[in-house]
Short mmCIF file of C-alpha atoms and ligand atoms in Angstrom, two decimals:
data_model
loop_
_atom_site.label_atom_id
_atom_site.label_comp_id
_atom_site.label_asym_id
_atom_site.label_seq_id
_atom_site.Cartn_x
_atom_site.Cartn_y
_atom_site.Cartn_z
CA VAL A 1341 15.36 -8.57 5.65
CA GLU A 1342 14.21 -10.12 2.41
CA ASP A 1343 13.13 -8.05 -0.55
CA PRO A 1344 9.77 -6.76 0.72
CA SER A 1345 8.51 -6.14 -2.75
CA SER A 1346 8.40 -9.85 -3.44
CA SER A 1347 6.34 -12.51 -1.74
CA HIS A 1348 8.28 -14.68 0.68
CA GLN A 1349 7.64 -17.75 2.71
CA PRO A 1350 10.64 -18.45 4.84
CA ASN A 1351 9.35 -20.96 7.39
CA GLY A 1352 9.52 -23.96 5.13
CA THR A 1353 5.74 -24.56 4.87
CA PRO A 1354 5.15 -25.52 1.24
CA ALA A 1355 3.37 -22.57 -0.41
CA GLN A 1356 0.97 -24.79 -2.34
CA THR A 1357 -0.32 -26.50 0.81
CA ARG A 1358 -1.49 -23.23 2.46
CA ASN A 1359 -4.63 -22.36 0.63
CA LYS A 1360 -6.60 -19.48 2.17
CA VAL A 1361 -7.88 -16.02 1.39
CA PRO A 1362 -5.06 -13.55 2.08
CA PHE A 1363 -5.29 -11.02 4.92
CA ILE A 1364 -5.33 -7.58 3.28
CA ILE A 1365 -3.89 -4.50 4.98
CA GLY A 1366 -4.21 -0.98 3.54
CA VAL A 1367 -1.61 1.64 4.49
CA ALA A 1368 -2.44 5.23 3.52
CA GLY A 1369 -0.98 8.62 4.45
CA GLY A 1370 0.45 11.77 2.92
CA THR A 1371 3.48 11.82 0.70
CA ALA A 1372 6.71 10.85 2.52
CA SER A 1373 4.79 10.16 5.73
CA GLY A 1374 6.74 6.91 6.10
CA LYS A 1375 4.20 4.47 4.60
CA THR A 1376 6.81 2.32 2.84
CA THR A 1377 9.10 2.38 5.86
CA VAL A 1378 6.28 1.29 8.19
CA CYS A 1379 5.30 -1.51 5.76
CA ASN A 1380 8.87 -2.77 5.62
CA VAL A 1381 9.06 -2.90 9.43
CA ILE A 1382 5.76 -4.83 9.56
CA ILE A 1383 6.95 -7.22 6.84
CA SER A 1384 10.24 -7.87 8.64
CA ARG A 1385 8.19 -8.91 11.69
CA LEU A 1386 5.92 -11.31 9.76
CA ARG A 1387 8.68 -13.70 8.83
CA ASP A 1388 6.58 -16.88 9.08
CA GLN A 1389 4.10 -15.61 6.47
CA ARG A 1390 4.21 -15.07 2.74
CA VAL A 1391 3.76 -11.31 2.41
CA VAL A 1392 3.59 -9.08 -0.63
CA LEU A 1393 3.84 -5.29 -0.66
CA ILE A 1394 1.85 -3.66 -3.44
CA ASN A 1395 2.32 0.04 -4.12
CA GLN A 1396 -0.66 2.01 -5.42
CA ASP A 1397 1.86 4.03 -7.48
CA SER A 1398 2.28 0.95 -9.71
CA PHE A 1399 -1.22 1.76 -10.97
CA TYR A 1400 -0.63 5.36 -12.10
CA HIS A 1401 -1.97 6.06 -15.60
CA SER A 1402 0.95 6.53 -17.99
CA LEU A 1403 1.27 10.05 -19.39
CA SER A 1404 1.60 10.66 -23.13
CA ASP A 1405 4.90 12.20 -24.28
CA GLU A 1406 3.14 15.55 -24.62
CA GLN A 1407 1.65 15.35 -21.10
CA SER A 1408 5.01 14.21 -19.78
CA ALA A 1409 6.72 17.30 -21.21
CA ASN A 1410 4.23 19.39 -19.18
CA ALA A 1411 4.12 17.14 -16.12
CA HIS A 1412 4.17 20.16 -13.79
CA ASP A 1413 0.55 20.79 -14.88
CA TYR A 1414 -0.51 17.25 -14.03
CA ASN A 1415 -1.95 16.42 -10.60
CA PHE A 1416 -0.49 13.06 -9.51
CA ASP A 1417 -2.25 13.44 -6.16
CA HIS A 1418 -5.77 13.34 -7.60
CA PRO A 1419 -7.69 10.02 -7.39
CA ASP A 1420 -8.28 10.08 -11.17
CA SER A 1421 -4.54 9.80 -11.84
CA PHE A 1422 -4.70 6.12 -10.80
CA ASN A 1423 -6.06 3.18 -12.79
CA THR A 1424 -8.21 1.95 -9.91
CA GLU A 1425 -10.06 -0.59 -12.10
CA LEU A 1426 -6.78 -2.37 -12.80
CA LEU A 1427 -5.80 -2.21 -9.12
CA LEU A 1428 -9.14 -3.79 -8.14
CA SER A 1429 -8.83 -6.56 -10.69
CA CYS A 1430 -5.24 -7.38 -9.59
CA MET A 1431 -6.35 -7.49 -5.94
CA GLU A 1432 -9.31 -9.74 -6.76
CA THR A 1433 -7.07 -12.14 -8.67
CA LEU A 1434 -4.62 -12.34 -5.77
CA ARG A 1435 -7.47 -12.83 -3.32
CA LYS A 1436 -8.52 -15.88 -5.32
CA GLY A 1437 -4.98 -17.22 -4.88
CA GLN A 1438 -4.07 -16.81 -8.53
CA PRO A 1439 -0.81 -15.27 -9.78
CA VAL A 1440 -0.99 -11.72 -11.07
CA ASN A 1441 1.25 -9.25 -12.86
CA ILE A 1442 1.83 -5.94 -11.04
CA PRO A 1443 2.95 -3.11 -13.34
CA SER A 1444 6.16 -1.16 -12.71
CA TYR A 1445 6.13 2.65 -12.74
CA ASP A 1446 8.91 5.11 -13.51
CA TYR A 1447 8.53 8.50 -11.74
CA LYS A 1448 11.12 10.11 -14.02
CA ILE A 1449 9.16 9.56 -17.23
CA HIS A 1450 5.68 9.27 -15.63
CA LYS A 1451 4.94 5.96 -17.36
CA SER A 1452 4.51 2.25 -16.70
CA THR A 1453 7.69 0.48 -17.70
CA GLY A 1454 8.82 -3.05 -18.52
CA SER A 1455 6.68 -6.09 -18.02
CA GLY A 1456 6.05 -5.59 -14.28
CA ARG A 1457 6.50 -8.38 -11.73
CA MET A 1458 4.61 -11.58 -11.08
CA VAL A 1459 3.13 -12.06 -7.63
CA ASN A 1460 2.04 -15.54 -6.55
CA GLN A 1461 -0.19 -16.91 -3.81
CA VAL A 1462 0.38 -15.07 -0.51
CA ASP A 1463 -0.90 -15.04 3.09
CA VAL A 1464 -0.79 -11.26 3.57
CA ILE A 1465 -1.16 -8.43 1.04
CA ILE A 1466 -0.09 -4.95 2.13
CA LEU A 1467 -1.45 -2.29 -0.21
CA GLU A 1468 0.32 1.02 0.33
CA GLY A 1469 -0.29 4.45 -1.21
CA ILE A 1470 -1.49 8.00 -0.65
CA LEU A 1471 -5.07 7.21 -1.69
CA VAL A 1472 -5.66 3.54 -0.86
CA LEU A 1473 -8.39 4.51 1.62
CA HIS A 1474 -10.14 6.90 -0.77
CA ASP A 1475 -12.18 4.49 -2.93
CA GLN A 1476 -14.80 2.44 -1.12
CA ARG A 1477 -14.35 -0.56 -3.43
CA VAL A 1478 -10.67 -0.72 -2.49
CA ARG A 1479 -11.41 -0.19 1.21
CA ASP A 1480 -13.95 -3.01 1.14
CA LEU A 1481 -11.20 -5.48 0.22
CA MET A 1482 -9.23 -4.66 3.37
CA ASN A 1483 -9.19 -6.55 6.68
CA MET A 1484 -7.23 -3.78 8.36
CA LYS A 1485 -6.84 -0.11 7.45
CA ILE A 1486 -3.91 1.98 8.65
CA PHE A 1487 -3.18 5.73 8.25
CA VAL A 1488 0.39 6.95 8.78
CA ASP A 1489 0.16 10.44 10.24
CA SER A 1490 3.36 12.48 10.06
CA ASP A 1491 3.89 16.22 10.42
CA SER A 1492 3.50 18.11 7.10
CA ASP A 1493 6.77 20.04 7.45
CA VAL A 1494 8.64 16.81 8.11
CA ARG A 1495 7.00 15.25 5.06
CA LEU A 1496 7.88 18.18 2.80
CA GLY A 1497 11.51 18.06 3.98
CA ARG A 1498 11.71 14.34 3.22
CA ARG A 1499 10.00 14.81 -0.12
CA ILE A 1500 12.48 17.49 -1.26
CA LYS A 1501 15.36 15.20 -0.35
CA ARG A 1502 13.85 12.11 -1.96
CA ASP A 1503 12.58 13.71 -5.18
CA THR A 1504 15.85 15.54 -5.88
CA VAL A 1505 17.99 12.47 -5.13
CA GLU A 1506 15.81 9.63 -6.46
CA ARG A 1507 13.18 11.05 -8.79
CA GLY A 1508 15.24 13.45 -10.95
CA ARG A 1509 13.56 16.70 -9.83
CA ASN A 1510 15.02 20.06 -8.80
CA ILE A 1511 14.06 21.87 -5.60
CA GLN A 1512 12.01 24.56 -7.38
CA TYR A 1513 9.99 21.87 -9.21
CA VAL A 1514 9.30 20.00 -5.95
CA LEU A 1515 8.19 23.15 -4.13
CA ASP A 1516 5.96 24.32 -7.01
CA GLN A 1517 4.37 20.86 -7.35
CA TYR A 1518 3.84 20.70 -3.60
CA ALA A 1519 2.06 24.08 -3.47
CA LYS A 1520 0.01 23.55 -6.65
CA HIS A 1521 -1.05 19.90 -6.36
CA VAL A 1522 0.35 17.90 -3.45
CA LYS A 1523 -0.83 20.01 -0.51
CA PRO A 1524 -4.30 20.89 -1.92
CA SER A 1525 -4.99 17.25 -2.82
CA PHE A 1526 -3.75 16.09 0.57
CA GLU A 1527 -6.32 18.36 2.17
CA GLU A 1528 -9.12 17.48 -0.25
CA PHE A 1529 -8.70 13.71 -0.65
CA ILE A 1530 -6.03 12.13 1.56
CA LEU A 1531 -6.64 13.69 4.97
CA PRO A 1532 -10.44 13.06 4.79
CA SER A 1533 -9.70 9.35 4.18
CA LYS A 1534 -8.10 9.13 7.63
CA LYS A 1535 -11.58 8.65 9.12
CA TYR A 1536 -11.77 5.21 7.51
CA ALA A 1537 -8.61 3.96 9.25
CA ASP A 1538 -8.83 1.37 12.03
CA VAL A 1539 -5.42 2.44 13.30
CA ILE A 1540 -3.67 5.81 12.99
CA ILE A 1541 0.11 5.78 13.47
CA PRO A 1542 1.50 9.12 14.61
CA ARG A 1543 5.22 9.64 13.74
CA GLY A 1544 5.34 6.71 11.31
CA SER A 1545 8.09 4.14 11.71
CA ASP A 1546 9.38 5.85 14.88
CA ASN A 1547 6.25 4.60 16.65
CA ASP A 1548 7.40 1.19 17.91
CA VAL A 1549 4.38 0.73 20.19
CA ALA A 1550 1.84 1.18 17.40
CA ILE A 1551 3.78 -1.14 15.08
CA ASP A 1552 4.05 -3.78 17.85
CA LEU A 1553 0.28 -3.67 18.38
CA ILE A 1554 -0.43 -3.94 14.66
CA VAL A 1555 1.92 -6.91 14.21
CA GLN A 1556 0.37 -8.66 17.24
CA HIS A 1557 -3.11 -8.12 15.78
CA ILE A 1558 -2.09 -9.55 12.40
CA HIS A 1559 -0.56 -12.62 14.08
CA THR A 1560 -3.75 -13.11 16.10
CA LYS A 1561 -5.98 -12.83 13.02
CA LEU A 1562 -3.81 -15.20 10.97
CA GLY A 1563 -3.71 -17.65 13.89
CA GLN A 1564 -7.50 -17.58 14.19
CA HIS A 1565 -7.73 -18.29 10.50
CA ASP A 1566 -5.39 -21.31 10.78
CA LEU A 1567 -7.25 -22.60 13.87
CA CYS A 1568 -10.57 -22.31 12.09
CA LYS A 1569 -9.15 -24.37 9.20
CA ILE A 1570 -8.04 -27.09 11.65
CA TYR A 1571 -11.48 -27.21 13.36
CA GLN A 1572 -13.15 -27.17 9.99
CA ASN A 1573 -11.19 -30.23 8.92
CA LEU A 1574 -12.07 -31.99 12.20
CA PHE A 1575 -15.75 -31.09 12.60
CA VAL A 1576 -16.88 -29.64 9.23
CA ILE A 1577 -17.87 -26.11 10.35
CA PRO A 1578 -20.41 -24.36 8.06
CA SER A 1579 -18.72 -21.75 5.84
CA THR A 1580 -20.66 -18.91 7.52
CA PHE A 1581 -18.52 -19.45 10.64
CA GLN A 1582 -15.24 -19.17 8.77
CA ILE A 1583 -13.02 -16.17 9.55
P1 ADP B 1999 6.15 7.17 1.85
O1 ADP B 1999 6.13 5.73 1.44
O2 ADP B 1999 5.01 7.55 2.74
O3 ADP B 1999 6.31 8.10 0.70
P2 ADP B 1999 8.79 6.55 2.86
O4 ADP B 1999 8.66 5.48 3.88
O5 ADP B 1999 9.28 6.17 1.50
O6 ADP B 1999 7.44 7.38 2.76
O7 ADP B 1999 9.74 7.67 3.47
C1 ADP B 1999 10.07 8.83 2.71
C2 ADP B 1999 11.51 9.21 3.05
O8 ADP B 1999 11.59 9.54 4.42
C3 ADP B 1999 12.50 8.08 2.80
O9 ADP B 1999 13.71 8.63 2.34
C4 ADP B 1999 12.68 7.48 4.18
O10 ADP B 1999 13.95 6.90 4.34
C5 ADP B 1999 12.49 8.67 5.09
N1 ADP B 1999 11.89 8.29 6.38
C6 ADP B 1999 10.76 7.58 6.56
N2 ADP B 1999 10.49 7.41 7.86
C7 ADP B 1999 11.48 8.04 8.53
C8 ADP B 1999 11.76 8.25 9.92
N3 ADP B 1999 10.96 7.75 10.87
N4 ADP B 1999 12.85 8.97 10.24
C9 ADP B 1999 13.65 9.47 9.27
N5 ADP B 1999 13.45 9.32 7.95
C10 ADP B 1999 12.38 8.62 7.57
O1 C5P B 2000 5.83 7.66 -2.17
P1 C5P B 2000 4.73 8.69 -2.15
O2 C5P B 2000 3.53 8.26 -1.38
O3 C5P B 2000 5.22 10.06 -1.77
O4 C5P B 2000 4.27 8.76 -3.68
C1 C5P B 2000 3.17 9.55 -4.06
C2 C5P B 2000 3.63 10.89 -4.61
O5 C5P B 2000 4.33 10.71 -5.84
C3 C5P B 2000 2.47 11.81 -4.91
O6 C5P B 2000 2.39 12.81 -3.91
C4 C5P B 2000 2.78 12.39 -6.30
O7 C5P B 2000 2.81 13.81 -6.29
C5 C5P B 2000 4.17 11.88 -6.60
N1 C5P B 2000 4.38 11.56 -8.02
C6 C5P B 2000 5.20 12.36 -8.78
N2 C5P B 2000 5.42 12.05 -10.10
C7 C5P B 2000 4.83 10.99 -10.67
C8 C5P B 2000 3.97 10.16 -9.90
C9 C5P B 2000 3.76 10.47 -8.57
O8 C5P B 2000 5.74 13.36 -8.28
N3 C5P B 2000 5.06 10.72 -11.95
#
């Protein structure tokens, strides 16, 4: 499997010759529900397309040093903790087929770091994050909206493991943050956004049937798009009939 965080185009079709609006998929769900894992499975099955995975976490506002020292008071699960304007402008640029810089984020220091990464023209954009279905302007960009629905106890267990191993936290910190911010915000903002999903995936990446159906749908939609382009070249179809 290629690096899913970068765009790829393995089937030999020259990138510059495939000029169309990308198909945009949003993948939301609670913390550690398996969003990234599901996205990586989908990406591994879309090998003939140029796909980019964009993480909403890349658009967290950086904390000041003072805020960072008191990060336990900060609610990273509230919609206002993201720079949604920047996310929208990056998505718009990519939609137009222009290259864009996606910031990098460091969970240990709660700041954007480095110069980010450049993303070029792609066929499919997968936007993943706890709150990607919360803001209507972001939802309106999406061709397909997915909510990964995993049991809360399972998610908390995974989160403890991940945050202590990968994000430099201790168990007490993770549990306090979960009770104070993560769980209340899940109930207030993330769970209510499930109603906007076209597809809900119970059990995350364990759900082979749901992932199969989603991949089939994406292939169908991308195929329709390519077919429409061929007909358009042959018969000059008015733009209102374009997919
Ligand atoms: P999210 O992107 O929603 O935060 P991830 O996909 O990163 O979730 O998964 C969080 C953690 O749980 C990771 O360590 C991942 O390996 C693990 N995980 C995800 N899905 C499963 C699964 N179906 N079975 C076991 N572990 C899983
Ligand atoms: O990968 P996942 O979807 O779990 O990432 C989102 C989570 O990251 C949020 O629940 C938020 O509490 C957490 N987070 C954090 N520290 C940060 C930024 C985000 O604990 N600096």
